[in-house]
Coordinates of C-alpha atoms and ligand atoms in Angstrom, one line a residue:
X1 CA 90.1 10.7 -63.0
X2 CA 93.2 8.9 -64.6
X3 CA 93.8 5.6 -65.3
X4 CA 94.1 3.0 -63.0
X5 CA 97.3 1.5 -62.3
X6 CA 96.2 -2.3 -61.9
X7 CA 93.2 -3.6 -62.6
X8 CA 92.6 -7.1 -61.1
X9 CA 89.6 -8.8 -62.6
X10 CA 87.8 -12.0 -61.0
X11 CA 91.0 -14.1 -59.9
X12 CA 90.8 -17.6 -59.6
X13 CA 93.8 -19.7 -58.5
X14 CA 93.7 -23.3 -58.0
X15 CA 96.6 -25.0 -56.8
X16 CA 97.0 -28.8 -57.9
X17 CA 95.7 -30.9 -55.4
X18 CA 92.5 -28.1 -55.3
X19 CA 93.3 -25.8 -53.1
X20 CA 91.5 -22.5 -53.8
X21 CA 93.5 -20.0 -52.7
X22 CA 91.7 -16.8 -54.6
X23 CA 87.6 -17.5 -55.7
X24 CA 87.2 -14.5 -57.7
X25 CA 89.0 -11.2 -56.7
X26 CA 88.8 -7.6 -58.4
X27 CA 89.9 -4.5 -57.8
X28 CA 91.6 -1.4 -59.1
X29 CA 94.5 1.0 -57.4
X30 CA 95.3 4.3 -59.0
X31 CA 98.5 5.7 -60.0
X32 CA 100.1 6.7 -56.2
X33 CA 97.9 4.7 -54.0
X34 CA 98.7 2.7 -51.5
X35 CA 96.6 -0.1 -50.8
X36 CA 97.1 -2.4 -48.2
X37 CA 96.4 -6.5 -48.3
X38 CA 95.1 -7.3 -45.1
X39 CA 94.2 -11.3 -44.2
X40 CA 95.4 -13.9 -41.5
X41 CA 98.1 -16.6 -43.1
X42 CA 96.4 -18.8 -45.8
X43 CA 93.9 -16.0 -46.6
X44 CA 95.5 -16.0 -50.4
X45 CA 97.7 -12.6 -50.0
X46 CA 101.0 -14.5 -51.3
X47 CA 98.9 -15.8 -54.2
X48 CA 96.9 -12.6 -55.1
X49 CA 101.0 -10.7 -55.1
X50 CA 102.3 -13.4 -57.2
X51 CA 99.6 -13.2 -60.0
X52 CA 100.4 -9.2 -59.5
X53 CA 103.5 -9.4 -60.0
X54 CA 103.5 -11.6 -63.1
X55 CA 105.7 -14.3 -60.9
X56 CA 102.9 -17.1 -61.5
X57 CA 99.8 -17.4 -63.8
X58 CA 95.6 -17.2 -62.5
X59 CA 93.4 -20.3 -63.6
X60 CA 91.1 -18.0 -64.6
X61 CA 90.5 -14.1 -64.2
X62 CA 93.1 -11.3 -66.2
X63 CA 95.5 -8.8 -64.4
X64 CA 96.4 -5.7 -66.1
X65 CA 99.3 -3.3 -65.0
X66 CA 100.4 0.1 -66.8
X67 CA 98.0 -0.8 -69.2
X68 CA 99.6 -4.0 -70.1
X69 CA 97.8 -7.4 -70.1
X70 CA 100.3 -9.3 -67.5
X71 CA 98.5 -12.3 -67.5
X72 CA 99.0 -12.7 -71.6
X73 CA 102.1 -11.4 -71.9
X74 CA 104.7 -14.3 -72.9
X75 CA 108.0 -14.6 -70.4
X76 CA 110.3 -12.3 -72.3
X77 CA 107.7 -9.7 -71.8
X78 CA 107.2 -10.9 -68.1
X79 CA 110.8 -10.1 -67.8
X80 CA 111.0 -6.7 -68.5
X81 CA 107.8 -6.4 -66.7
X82 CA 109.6 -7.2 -63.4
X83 CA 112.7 -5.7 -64.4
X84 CA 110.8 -2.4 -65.0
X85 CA 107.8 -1.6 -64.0
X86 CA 107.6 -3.8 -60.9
X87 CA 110.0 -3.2 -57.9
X88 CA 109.4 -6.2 -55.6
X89 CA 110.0 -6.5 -51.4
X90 CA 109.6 -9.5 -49.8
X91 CA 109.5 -10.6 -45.8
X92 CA 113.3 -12.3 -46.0
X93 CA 114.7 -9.4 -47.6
X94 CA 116.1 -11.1 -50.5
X95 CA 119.5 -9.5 -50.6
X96 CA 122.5 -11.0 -52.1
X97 CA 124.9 -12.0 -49.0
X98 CA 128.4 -11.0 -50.8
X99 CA 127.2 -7.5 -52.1
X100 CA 127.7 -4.4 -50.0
X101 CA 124.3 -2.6 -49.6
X102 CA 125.3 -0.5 -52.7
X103 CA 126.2 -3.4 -55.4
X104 CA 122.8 -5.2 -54.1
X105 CA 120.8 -1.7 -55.1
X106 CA 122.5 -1.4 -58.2
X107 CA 121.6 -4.9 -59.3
X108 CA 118.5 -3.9 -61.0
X109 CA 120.3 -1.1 -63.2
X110 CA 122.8 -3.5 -64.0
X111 CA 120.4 -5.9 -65.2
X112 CA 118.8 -3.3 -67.1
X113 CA 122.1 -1.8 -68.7
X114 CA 122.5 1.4 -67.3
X115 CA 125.5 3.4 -67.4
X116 CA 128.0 2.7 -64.8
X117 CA 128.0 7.1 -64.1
X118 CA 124.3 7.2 -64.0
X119 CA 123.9 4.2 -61.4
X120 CA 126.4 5.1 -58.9
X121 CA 124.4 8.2 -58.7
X122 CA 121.3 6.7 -58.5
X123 CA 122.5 3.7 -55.9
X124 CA 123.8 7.3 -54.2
X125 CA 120.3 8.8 -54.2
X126 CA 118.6 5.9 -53.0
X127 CA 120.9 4.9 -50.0
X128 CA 120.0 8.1 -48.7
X129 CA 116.5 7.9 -49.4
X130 CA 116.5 5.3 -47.2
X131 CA 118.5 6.7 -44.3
X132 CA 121.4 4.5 -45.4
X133 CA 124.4 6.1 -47.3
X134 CA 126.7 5.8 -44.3
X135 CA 126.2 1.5 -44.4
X136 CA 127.0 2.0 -48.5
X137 CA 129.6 -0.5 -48.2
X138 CA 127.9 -2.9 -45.7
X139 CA 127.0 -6.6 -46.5
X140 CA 123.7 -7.5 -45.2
X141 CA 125.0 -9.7 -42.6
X142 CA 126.7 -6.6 -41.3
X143 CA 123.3 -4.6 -40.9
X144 CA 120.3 -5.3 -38.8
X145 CA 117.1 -6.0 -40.3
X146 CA 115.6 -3.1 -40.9
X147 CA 118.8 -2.1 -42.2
X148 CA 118.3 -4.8 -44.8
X149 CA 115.0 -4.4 -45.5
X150 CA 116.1 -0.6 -46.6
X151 CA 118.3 -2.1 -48.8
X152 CA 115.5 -4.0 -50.4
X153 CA 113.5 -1.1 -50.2
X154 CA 116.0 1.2 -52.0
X155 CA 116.7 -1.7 -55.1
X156 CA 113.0 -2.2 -55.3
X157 CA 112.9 1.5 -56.6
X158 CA 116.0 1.3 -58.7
X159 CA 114.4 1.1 -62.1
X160 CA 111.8 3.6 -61.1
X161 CA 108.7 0.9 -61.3
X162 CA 105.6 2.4 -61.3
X163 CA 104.4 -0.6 -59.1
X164 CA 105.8 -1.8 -55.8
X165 CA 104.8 -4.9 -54.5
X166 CA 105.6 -6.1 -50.8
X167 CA 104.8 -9.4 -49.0
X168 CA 104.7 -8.6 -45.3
X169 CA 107.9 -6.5 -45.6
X170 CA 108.1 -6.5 -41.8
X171 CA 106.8 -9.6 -40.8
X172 CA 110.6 -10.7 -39.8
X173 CA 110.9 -7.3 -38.0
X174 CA 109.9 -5.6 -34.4
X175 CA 107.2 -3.5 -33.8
X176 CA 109.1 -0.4 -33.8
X177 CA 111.3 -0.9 -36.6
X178 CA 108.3 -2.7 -38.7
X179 CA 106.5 0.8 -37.6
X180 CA 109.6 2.6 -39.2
X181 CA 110.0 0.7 -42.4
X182 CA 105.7 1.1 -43.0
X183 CA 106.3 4.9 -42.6
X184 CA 109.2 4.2 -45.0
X185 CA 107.2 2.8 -47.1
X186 CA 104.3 5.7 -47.2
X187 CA 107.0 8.6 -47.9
X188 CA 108.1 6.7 -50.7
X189 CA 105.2 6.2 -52.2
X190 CA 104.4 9.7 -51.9
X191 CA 107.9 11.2 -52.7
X192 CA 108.6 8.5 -55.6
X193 CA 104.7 8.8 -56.9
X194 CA 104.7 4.9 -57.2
X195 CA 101.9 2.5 -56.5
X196 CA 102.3 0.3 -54.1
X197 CA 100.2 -3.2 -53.0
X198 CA 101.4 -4.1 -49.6
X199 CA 100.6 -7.7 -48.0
X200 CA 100.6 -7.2 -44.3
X201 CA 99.4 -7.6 -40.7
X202 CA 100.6 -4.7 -39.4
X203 CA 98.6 -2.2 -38.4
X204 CA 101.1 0.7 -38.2
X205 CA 100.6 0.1 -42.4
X206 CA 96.4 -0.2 -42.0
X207 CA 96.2 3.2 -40.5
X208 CA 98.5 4.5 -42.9
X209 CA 97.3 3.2 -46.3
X210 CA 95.0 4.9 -48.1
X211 CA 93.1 1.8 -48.7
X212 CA 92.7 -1.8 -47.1
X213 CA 91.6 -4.7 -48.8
X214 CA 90.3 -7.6 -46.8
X215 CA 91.0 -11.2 -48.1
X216 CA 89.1 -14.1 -46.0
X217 CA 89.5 -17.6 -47.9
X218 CA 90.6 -16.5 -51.1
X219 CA 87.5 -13.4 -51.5
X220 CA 87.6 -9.9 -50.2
X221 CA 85.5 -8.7 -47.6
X222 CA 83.5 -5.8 -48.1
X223 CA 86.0 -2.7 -48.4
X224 CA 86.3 -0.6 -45.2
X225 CA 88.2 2.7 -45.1
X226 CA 91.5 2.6 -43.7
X227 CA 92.2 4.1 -40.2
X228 CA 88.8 3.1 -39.0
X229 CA 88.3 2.9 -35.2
X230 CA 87.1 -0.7 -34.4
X231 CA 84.9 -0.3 -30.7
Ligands
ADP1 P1 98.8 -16.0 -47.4 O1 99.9 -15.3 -48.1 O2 97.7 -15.1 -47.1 O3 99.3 -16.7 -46.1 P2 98.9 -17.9 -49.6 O4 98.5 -17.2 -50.8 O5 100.3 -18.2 -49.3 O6 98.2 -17.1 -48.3 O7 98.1 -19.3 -49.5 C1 96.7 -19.4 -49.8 C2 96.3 -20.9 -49.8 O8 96.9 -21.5 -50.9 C3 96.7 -21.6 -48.6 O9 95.7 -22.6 -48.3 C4 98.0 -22.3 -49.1 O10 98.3 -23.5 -48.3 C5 97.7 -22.6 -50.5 N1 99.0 -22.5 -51.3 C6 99.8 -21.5 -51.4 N2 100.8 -21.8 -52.3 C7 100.6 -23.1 -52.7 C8 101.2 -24.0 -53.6 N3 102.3 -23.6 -54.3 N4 100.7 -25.2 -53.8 C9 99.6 -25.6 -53.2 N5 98.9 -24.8 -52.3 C10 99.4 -23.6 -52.1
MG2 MG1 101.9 -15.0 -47.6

C-alpha cells in the first residue's frame, strides 16, 4: 500500500470567543482518492479545509501533506505549499474580474516562474481539459458560473498540486450544472492522478467519491461507504 497523501491527526480548533468548531478529527486519503466532506453549515468543513490547506493553524492536533508537516512549517514554507502542492476551489469562484479566463489560469505559473512558452501551453491544455478553450479570452463576468467555476477548476491544477482542495465548489451553482462540475471534478482526479478533499452537500459528489466523511459538531460520524442506498 503506498503512502498516504494527508494524514489528519486529532484536530482541535478553537475559535476565540470558544467556539469549537473541530473536537478531535483524523483521517488519512491516499494518493488519487477522492474523499468527500459531508456536514450541514457550521458542522466545521470550512475549518477542517483551512487547517488542510495550511490557510490557518489547529489549537492542537498535526496535519501532514506529501509527507510534509504543514502544521510546523513556517509561512515561507506555507507558501510554496499552496503555490505547489495545493490547488485550491472555493464556492465564489475566486477569479480575478479583469483577466480573461486564460491569464486567471496562468496566474499560478506566473507566480511560480514558469516560462512564458511552457505556460501558454499548459493554460492551452487546461482550458480544454475543462471544456473551455473556445471562452480563452473571456472575463469571468462574460461566462456563466459553471463557466467560472471551470476556470477555477483548470488554475487549481496549474502547478500540478498533488492535493486539491474544494469548499462546496457548487454551492453557488444549479443542480445540473453543480452535477456537471462534480463529474468534472471526478475525471480530473482520475485523469490528473491528484487527491482531492471536497467540502460539499451535494450528492451528485457522495455517490461519486470514493469516500465520505461525515462531520456533525466538529467530530466525524462513523465512516459509511459512499453510494450507499439510504431506505
Ligand atoms: P461549515 O463550513 O461546515 O459551515 P465552519 O468550519 O465554517 O463550518 O464553522 C464551524 C463553526 O466554527 C461554526 O460554529 C462557525 O460559526 C465557527 N467559526 C467559523 N469560523 C470562525 C471564526 N473565524 N471565528 C469564530 N468562529 C468561527
Ligand atoms: Mg463552509
Amino acid at each position: 500500500m503506498s503512502e498516504p497523501l494527508v494524514v489528519v491527526e486529532s484536530l482541535r480548533k478553537v475559535y476565540p470567543r470558544g467556539v469549537e468548531a473541530l473536537r478531535g478529527v483524523s483521517f488519512t486519503a491516499s494518493p488519487g482518492e477522492l474523499v468527500a466532506v459531508r456536514g450541514r453549515s457550521g458542522s466545521g468543513k470550512t475549518t477542517l479545509l483551512n487547517l488542510l490547506g495550511g490557510l490557518d493553524a489547529p489549537t492542537e492536533g498535526r496535519v501532514f501533506v506529501n509527507g510534509k508537516e504543514v502544521t510546523a512549517l513556517p509561512e515561507a514554507g506555507l507558501l510554496e505549499l499552496r503555490r505547489d502542492v495545493i490547488g485550491f476551489v472555493f464556492q465564489s469562484f475566486g477569479l480575478i474580474p479583469v483577466l480573461s479566463a486564460a491569464e486567471n489560469v496562468g496566474v499560478p505559473m506566473r507566480l511560480s516562474r514558469t516560462a512564458p512558452a511552457e505556460r501558454d501551453e499548459r493554460v492551452k491544455a487546461l482550458l480544454a481539459l475543462v471544456g473551455l478553450e473556445a471562452h480563452a479570452n473571456q472575463r469571468p463576468y462574460e461566462l456563466s458560473g459553471g463557466q467560472q467555476q471551470r476556470v477555477a477548476l483548470a488554475r487549481s491544477l496549474a502547478n500540478r498540486p498533488k492535493l486539491l482542495i474544494a469548499d462546496e465548489p457548487t454551492g453557488q451553482l444549479d443542480s445540473q450544472t453543480a452535477r456537471q462540475i462534480m463529474q468534472l471534478i471526478r475525471a480530473l482526479v482520475r485523469s490528473e492522478g491528484v487527491t482531492a478533499v471536497v467540502a460539499t452537500h451535494d450528492p451528485s459528489l457522495i455517490t461519486l467519491a470514493d469516500r465520505v466523511l461525515e462531520l456533525r459538531d466538529g467530530v466525524f460520524l462513523e465512516a459509511e461507504p459512499a453510494a450507499s442506498a439510504t431506505p
